[in-house]
PDB file of C-alpha atoms and ligand atoms in Angstrom:
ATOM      1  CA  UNK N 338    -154.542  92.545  81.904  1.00  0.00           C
ATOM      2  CA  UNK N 339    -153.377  91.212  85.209  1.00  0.00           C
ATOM      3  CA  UNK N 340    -151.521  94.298  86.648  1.00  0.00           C
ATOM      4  CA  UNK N 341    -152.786  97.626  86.387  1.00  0.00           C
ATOM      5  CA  UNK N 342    -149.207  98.993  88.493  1.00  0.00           C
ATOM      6  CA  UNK N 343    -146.859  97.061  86.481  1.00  0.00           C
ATOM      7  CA  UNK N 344    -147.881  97.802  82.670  1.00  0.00           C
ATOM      8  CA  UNK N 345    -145.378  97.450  80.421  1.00  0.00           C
ATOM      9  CA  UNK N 346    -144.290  99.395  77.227  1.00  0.00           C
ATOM     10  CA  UNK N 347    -144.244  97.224  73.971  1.00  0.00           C
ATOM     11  CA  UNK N 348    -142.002  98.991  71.187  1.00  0.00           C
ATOM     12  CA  UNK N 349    -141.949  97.727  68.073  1.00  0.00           C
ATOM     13  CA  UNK N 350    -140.759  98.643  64.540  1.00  0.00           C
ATOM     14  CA  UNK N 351    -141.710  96.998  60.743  1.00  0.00           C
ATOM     15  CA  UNK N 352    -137.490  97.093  60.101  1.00  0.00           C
ATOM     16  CA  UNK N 353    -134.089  96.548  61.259  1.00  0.00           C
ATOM     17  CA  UNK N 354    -133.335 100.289  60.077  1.00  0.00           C
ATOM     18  CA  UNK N 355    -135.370 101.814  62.469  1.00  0.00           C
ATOM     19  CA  UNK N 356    -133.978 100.660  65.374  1.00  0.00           C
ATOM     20  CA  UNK N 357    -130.924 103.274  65.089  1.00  0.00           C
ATOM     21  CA  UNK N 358    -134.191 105.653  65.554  1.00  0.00           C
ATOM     22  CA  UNK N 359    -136.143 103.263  68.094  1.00  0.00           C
ATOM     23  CA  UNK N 360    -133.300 102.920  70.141  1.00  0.00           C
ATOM     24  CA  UNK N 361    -133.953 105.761  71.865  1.00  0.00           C
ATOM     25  CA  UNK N 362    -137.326 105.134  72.905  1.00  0.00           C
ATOM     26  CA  UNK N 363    -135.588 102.422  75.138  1.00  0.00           C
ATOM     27  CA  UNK N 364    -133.223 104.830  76.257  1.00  0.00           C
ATOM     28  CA  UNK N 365    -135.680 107.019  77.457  1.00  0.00           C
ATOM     29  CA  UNK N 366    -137.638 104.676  78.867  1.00  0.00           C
ATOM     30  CA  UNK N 367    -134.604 103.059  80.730  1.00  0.00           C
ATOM     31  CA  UNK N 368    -134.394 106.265  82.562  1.00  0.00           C
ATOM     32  CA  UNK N 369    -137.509 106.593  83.660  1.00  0.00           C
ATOM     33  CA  UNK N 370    -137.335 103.052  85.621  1.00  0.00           C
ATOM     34  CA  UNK N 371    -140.628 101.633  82.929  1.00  0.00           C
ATOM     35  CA  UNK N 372    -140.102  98.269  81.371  1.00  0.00           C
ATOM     36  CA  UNK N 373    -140.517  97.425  77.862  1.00  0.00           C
ATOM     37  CA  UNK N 374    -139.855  94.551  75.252  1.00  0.00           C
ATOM     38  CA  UNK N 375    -138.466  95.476  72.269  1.00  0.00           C
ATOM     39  CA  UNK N 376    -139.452  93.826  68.765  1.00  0.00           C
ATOM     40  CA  UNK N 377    -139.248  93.590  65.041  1.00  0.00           C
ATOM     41  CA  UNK N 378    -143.113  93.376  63.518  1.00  0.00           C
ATOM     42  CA  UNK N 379    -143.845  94.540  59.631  1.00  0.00           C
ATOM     43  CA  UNK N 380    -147.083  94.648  59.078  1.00  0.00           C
ATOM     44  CA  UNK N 381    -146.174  93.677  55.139  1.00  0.00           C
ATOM     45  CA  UNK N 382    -143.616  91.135  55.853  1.00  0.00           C
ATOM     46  CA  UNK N 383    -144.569  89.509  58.731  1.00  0.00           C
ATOM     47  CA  UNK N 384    -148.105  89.964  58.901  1.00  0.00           C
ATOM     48  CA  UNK N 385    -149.118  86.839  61.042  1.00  0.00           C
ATOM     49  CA  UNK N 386    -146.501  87.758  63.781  1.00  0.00           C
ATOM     50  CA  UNK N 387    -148.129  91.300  64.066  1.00  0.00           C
ATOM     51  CA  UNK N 388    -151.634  89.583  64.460  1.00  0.00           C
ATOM     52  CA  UNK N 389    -150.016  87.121  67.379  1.00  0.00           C
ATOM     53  CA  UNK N 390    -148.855  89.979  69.452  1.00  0.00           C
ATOM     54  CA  UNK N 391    -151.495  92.604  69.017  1.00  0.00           C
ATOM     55  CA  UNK N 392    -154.118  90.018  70.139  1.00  0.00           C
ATOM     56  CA  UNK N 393    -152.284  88.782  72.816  1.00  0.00           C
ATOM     57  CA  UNK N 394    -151.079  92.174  74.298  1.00  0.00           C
ATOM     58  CA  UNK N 395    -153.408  92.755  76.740  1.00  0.00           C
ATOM     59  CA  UNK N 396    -152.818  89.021  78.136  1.00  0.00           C
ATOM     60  CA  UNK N 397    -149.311  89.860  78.154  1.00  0.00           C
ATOM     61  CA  UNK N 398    -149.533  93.321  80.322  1.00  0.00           C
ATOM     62  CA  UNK N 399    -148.664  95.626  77.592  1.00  0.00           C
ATOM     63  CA  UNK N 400    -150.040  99.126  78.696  1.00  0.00           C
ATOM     64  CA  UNK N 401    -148.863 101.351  75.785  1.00  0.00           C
ATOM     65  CA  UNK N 402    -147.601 100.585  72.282  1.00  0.00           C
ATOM     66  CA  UNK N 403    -145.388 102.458  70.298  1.00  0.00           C
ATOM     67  CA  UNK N 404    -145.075 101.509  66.832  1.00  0.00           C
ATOM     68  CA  UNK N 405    -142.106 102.983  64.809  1.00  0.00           C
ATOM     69  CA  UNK N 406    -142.877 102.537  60.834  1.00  0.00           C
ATOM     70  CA  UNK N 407    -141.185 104.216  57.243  1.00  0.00           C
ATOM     71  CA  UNK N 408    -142.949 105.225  54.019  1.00  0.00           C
ATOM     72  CA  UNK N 409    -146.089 103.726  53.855  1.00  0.00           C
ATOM     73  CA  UNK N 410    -146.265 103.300  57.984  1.00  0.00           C
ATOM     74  CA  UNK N 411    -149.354 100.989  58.680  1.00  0.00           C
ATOM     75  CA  UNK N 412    -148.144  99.431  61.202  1.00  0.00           C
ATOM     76  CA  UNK N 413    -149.253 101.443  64.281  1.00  0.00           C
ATOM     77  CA  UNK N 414    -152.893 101.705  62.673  1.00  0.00           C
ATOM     78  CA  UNK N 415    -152.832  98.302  61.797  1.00  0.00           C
ATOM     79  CA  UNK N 416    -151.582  97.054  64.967  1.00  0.00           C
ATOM     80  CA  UNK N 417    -154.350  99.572  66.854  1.00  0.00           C
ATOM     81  CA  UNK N 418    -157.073  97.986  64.769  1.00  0.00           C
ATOM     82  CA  UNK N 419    -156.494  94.173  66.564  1.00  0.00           C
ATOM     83  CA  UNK N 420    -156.153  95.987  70.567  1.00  0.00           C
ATOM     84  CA  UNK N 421    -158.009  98.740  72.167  1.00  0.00           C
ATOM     85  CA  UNK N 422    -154.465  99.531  73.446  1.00  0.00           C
ATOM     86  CA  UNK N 423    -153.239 102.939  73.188  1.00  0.00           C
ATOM     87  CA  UNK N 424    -151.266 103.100  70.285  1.00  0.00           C
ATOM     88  CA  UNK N 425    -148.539 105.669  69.486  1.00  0.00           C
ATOM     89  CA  UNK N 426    -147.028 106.006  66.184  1.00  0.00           C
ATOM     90  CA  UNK N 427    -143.338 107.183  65.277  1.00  0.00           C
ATOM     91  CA  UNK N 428    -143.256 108.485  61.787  1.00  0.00           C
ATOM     92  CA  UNK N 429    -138.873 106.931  60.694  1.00  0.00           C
ATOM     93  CA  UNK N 430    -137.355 109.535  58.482  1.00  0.00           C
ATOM     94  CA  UNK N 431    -137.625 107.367  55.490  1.00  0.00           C
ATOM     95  CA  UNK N 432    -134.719 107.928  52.498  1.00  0.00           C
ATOM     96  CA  UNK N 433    -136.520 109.256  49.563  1.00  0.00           C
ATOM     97  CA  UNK N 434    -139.400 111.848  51.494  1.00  0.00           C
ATOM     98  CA  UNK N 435    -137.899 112.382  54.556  1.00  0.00           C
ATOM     99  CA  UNK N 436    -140.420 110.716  56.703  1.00  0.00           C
ATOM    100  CA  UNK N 437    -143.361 112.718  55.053  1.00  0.00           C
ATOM    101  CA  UNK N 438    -144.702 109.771  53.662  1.00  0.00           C
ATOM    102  CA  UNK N 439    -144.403 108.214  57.762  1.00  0.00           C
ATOM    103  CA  UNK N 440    -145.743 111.123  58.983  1.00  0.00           C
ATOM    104  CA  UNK N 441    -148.790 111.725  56.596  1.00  0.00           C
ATOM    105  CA  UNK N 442    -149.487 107.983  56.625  1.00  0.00           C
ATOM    106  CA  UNK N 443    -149.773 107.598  60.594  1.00  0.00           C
ATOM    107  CA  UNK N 444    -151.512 110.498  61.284  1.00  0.00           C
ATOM    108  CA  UNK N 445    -154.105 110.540  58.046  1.00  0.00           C
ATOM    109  CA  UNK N 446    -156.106 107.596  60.433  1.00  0.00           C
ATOM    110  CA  UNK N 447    -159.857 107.567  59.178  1.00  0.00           C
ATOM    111  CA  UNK N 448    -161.936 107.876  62.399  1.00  0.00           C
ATOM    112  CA  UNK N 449    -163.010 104.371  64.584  1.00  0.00           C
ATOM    113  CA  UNK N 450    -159.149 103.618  65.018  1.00  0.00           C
ATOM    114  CA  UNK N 451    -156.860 105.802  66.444  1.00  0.00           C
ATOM    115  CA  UNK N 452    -152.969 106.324  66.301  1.00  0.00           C
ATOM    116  CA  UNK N 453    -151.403 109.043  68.666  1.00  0.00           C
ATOM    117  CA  UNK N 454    -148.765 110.712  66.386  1.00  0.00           C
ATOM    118  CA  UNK N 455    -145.106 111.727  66.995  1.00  0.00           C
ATOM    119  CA  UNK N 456    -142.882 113.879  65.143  1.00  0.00           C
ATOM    120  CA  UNK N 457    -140.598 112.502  62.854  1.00  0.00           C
ATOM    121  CA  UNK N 458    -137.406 110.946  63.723  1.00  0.00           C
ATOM    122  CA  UNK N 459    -135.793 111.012  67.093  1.00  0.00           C
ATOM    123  CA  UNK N 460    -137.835 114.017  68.052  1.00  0.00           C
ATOM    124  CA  UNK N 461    -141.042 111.490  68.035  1.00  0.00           C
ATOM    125  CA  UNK N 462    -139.146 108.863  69.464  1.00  0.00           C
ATOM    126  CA  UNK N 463    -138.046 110.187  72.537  1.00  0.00           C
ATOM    127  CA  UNK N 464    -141.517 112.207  72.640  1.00  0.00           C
ATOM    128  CA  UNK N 465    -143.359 108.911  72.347  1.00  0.00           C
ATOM    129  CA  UNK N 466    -141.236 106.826  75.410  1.00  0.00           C
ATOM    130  CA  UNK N 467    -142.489 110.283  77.672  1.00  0.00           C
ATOM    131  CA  UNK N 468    -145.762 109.913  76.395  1.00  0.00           C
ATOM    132  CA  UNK N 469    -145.717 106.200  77.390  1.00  0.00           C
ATOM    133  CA  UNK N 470    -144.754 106.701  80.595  1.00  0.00           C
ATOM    134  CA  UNK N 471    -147.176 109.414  81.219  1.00  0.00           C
ATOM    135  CA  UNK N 472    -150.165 107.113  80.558  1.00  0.00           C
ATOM    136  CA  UNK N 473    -148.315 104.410  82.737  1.00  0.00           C
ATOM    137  CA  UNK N 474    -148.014 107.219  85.110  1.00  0.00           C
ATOM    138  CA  UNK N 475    -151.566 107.343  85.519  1.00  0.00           C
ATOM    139  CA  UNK N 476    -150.887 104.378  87.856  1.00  0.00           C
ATOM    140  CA  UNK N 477    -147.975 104.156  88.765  1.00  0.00           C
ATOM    141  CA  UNK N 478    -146.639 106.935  91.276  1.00  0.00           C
ATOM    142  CA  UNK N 479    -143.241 106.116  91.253  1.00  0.00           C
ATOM    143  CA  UNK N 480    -143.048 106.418  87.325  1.00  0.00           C
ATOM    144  CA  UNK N 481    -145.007 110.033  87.611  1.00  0.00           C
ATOM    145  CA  UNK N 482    -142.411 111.152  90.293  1.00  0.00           C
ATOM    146  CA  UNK N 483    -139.333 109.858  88.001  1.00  0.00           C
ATOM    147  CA  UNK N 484    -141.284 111.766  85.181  1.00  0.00           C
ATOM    148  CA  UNK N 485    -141.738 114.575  87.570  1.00  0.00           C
ATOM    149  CA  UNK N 486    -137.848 115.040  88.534  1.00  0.00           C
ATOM    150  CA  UNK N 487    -136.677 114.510  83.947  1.00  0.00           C
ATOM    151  CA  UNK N 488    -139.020 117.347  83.364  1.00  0.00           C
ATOM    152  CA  UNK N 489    -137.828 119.492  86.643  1.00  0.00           C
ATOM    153  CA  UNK N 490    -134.035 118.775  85.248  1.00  0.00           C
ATOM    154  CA  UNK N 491    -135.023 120.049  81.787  1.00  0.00           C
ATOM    155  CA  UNK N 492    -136.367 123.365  82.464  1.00  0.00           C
ATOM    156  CA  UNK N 493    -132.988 123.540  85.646  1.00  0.00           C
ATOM    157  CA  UNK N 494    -130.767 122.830  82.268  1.00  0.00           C
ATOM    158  CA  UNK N 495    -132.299 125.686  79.824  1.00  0.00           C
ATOM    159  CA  UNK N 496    -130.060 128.958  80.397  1.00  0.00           C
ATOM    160  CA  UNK N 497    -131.680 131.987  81.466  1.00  0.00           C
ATOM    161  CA  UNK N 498    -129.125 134.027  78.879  1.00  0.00           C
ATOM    162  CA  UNK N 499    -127.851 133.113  75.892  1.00  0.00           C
ATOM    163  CA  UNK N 500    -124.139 133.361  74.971  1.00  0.00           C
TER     164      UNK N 500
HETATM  165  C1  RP5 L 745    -140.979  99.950  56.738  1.00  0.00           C
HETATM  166  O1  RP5 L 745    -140.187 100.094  55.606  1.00  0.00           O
HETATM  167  C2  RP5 L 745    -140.026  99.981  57.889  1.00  0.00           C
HETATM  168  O2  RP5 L 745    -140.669 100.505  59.010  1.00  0.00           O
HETATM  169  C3  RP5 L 745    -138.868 100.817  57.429  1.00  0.00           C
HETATM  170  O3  RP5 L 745    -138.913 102.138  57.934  1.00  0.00           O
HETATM  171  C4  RP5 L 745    -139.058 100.868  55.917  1.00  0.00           C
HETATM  172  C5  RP5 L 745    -137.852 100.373  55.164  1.00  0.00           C
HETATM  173  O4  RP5 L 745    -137.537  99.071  55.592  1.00  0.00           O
HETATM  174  P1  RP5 L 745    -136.209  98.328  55.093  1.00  0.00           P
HETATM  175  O5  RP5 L 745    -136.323  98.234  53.609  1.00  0.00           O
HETATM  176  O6  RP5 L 745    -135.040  99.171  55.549  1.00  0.00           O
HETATM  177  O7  RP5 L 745    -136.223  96.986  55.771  1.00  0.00           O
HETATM  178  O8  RP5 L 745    -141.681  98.761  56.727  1.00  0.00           O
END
C-alpha cells in the first residue's frame, strides 16, 4: 500500500445486472469526493480475473472493497479470503428469492474470513459506499468532513411534522 491518505474504493460485481444496483455505490461515493474503480469479477465465471485483482489490491491502493453478488453470492467471501482488505458485501435482489439467497449467503461467513454485510438492494448499496468512506475517513480528514456535512444534511432534510 503506498498511500495511506489516498486509498481508493474498489467496487465490483459477479454480473452485468447488478450494476443497475451498483451504480449507486458510485453515486454515493462521487459525492463524497472518494475515488473508486469500478469492475465486473464472478467468482464462477471468471475465476482467474478475481484471483488477479484480489492479490494485487493492496499493490494497487485499494482501501475498501465492496463486492455486490446474487443468489449464491461468494464473491465478497471469496474475494476476502485472497486480501486482508476490508471487505463489504451487497446482497443484489436476485429474481426468484428476492435477494434472500444474497443475503443469507454473504452474511452465513464461517469464522477466519470476514464479510461486512449490507442490506439488500439499493438500501446496502448506498449503505456500503458510506461505510467505505467511513473507514477511508479514518485517514483522510477531508473525506470525514464531506461525510460529516451528507449526514448533517440528512437529519436538516427529515421534517419535524408530518403532513
Ligand atoms: C451472480 O449471479 C451475479 O452477481 C448476479 O447477481 C447473478 C445473476 O447473474 P446473471 O445471470 O444476470 O449474469 O453471479
Amino acid at each position: 500500500m503506498k498511500n495511506n491518505k489516498n486509498l481508493k474504493v474498489a467496487i465490483v460485481m459477479g454480473s452485468q445486472s447488478d450494476y443497475k444496483t451498483m451504480r449507486l455505490v458510485e453515486k454515493v461515493l462521487k459525492n463524497l469526493g472518494v475515488s473508486f474503480k469500478t469492475l465486473i469479477i464472478s467468482a464462477h465465471r471468471t475465476p482467474k480475473r478475481m484471483y488477479d485483482f484480489a492479490s494485487k489490491a493492496k499493490k494497487n491502493n485499494f482501501g475498501v472493497i465492496i463486492a455486490g453478488a446474487g443468489g449464491s453470492a461468494h464473491l465478497p467471501g471469496m474475494i476476502s479470503a485472497l486480501t486482508t482488505i476490508p471487505v463489504l458485501g451487497v446482497p443484489i435482489e436476485s429474481k426468484k428469492l428476492k435477494g434472500l439467497d444474497s443475503l443469507l449467503s454473504i452474511a452465513q461467513m464461517p469464522k477466519g474470513i470476514p464479510v461486512g454485510t449490507l442490506a439488500i438492494g439499493e438500501d446496502g448499496a448506498i449503505n456500503s459506499a458510506l461505510l467505505a468512506a467511513s473507514i477511508i475517513a479514518n485517514n483522510n480528514s477531508k473525506i470525514r468532513m464531506k461525510l460529516e456535512n451528507w449526514r448533517l444534511l440528512q437529519s436538516r432534510s427529515v421534517k419535524k411534522r408530518p403532513k
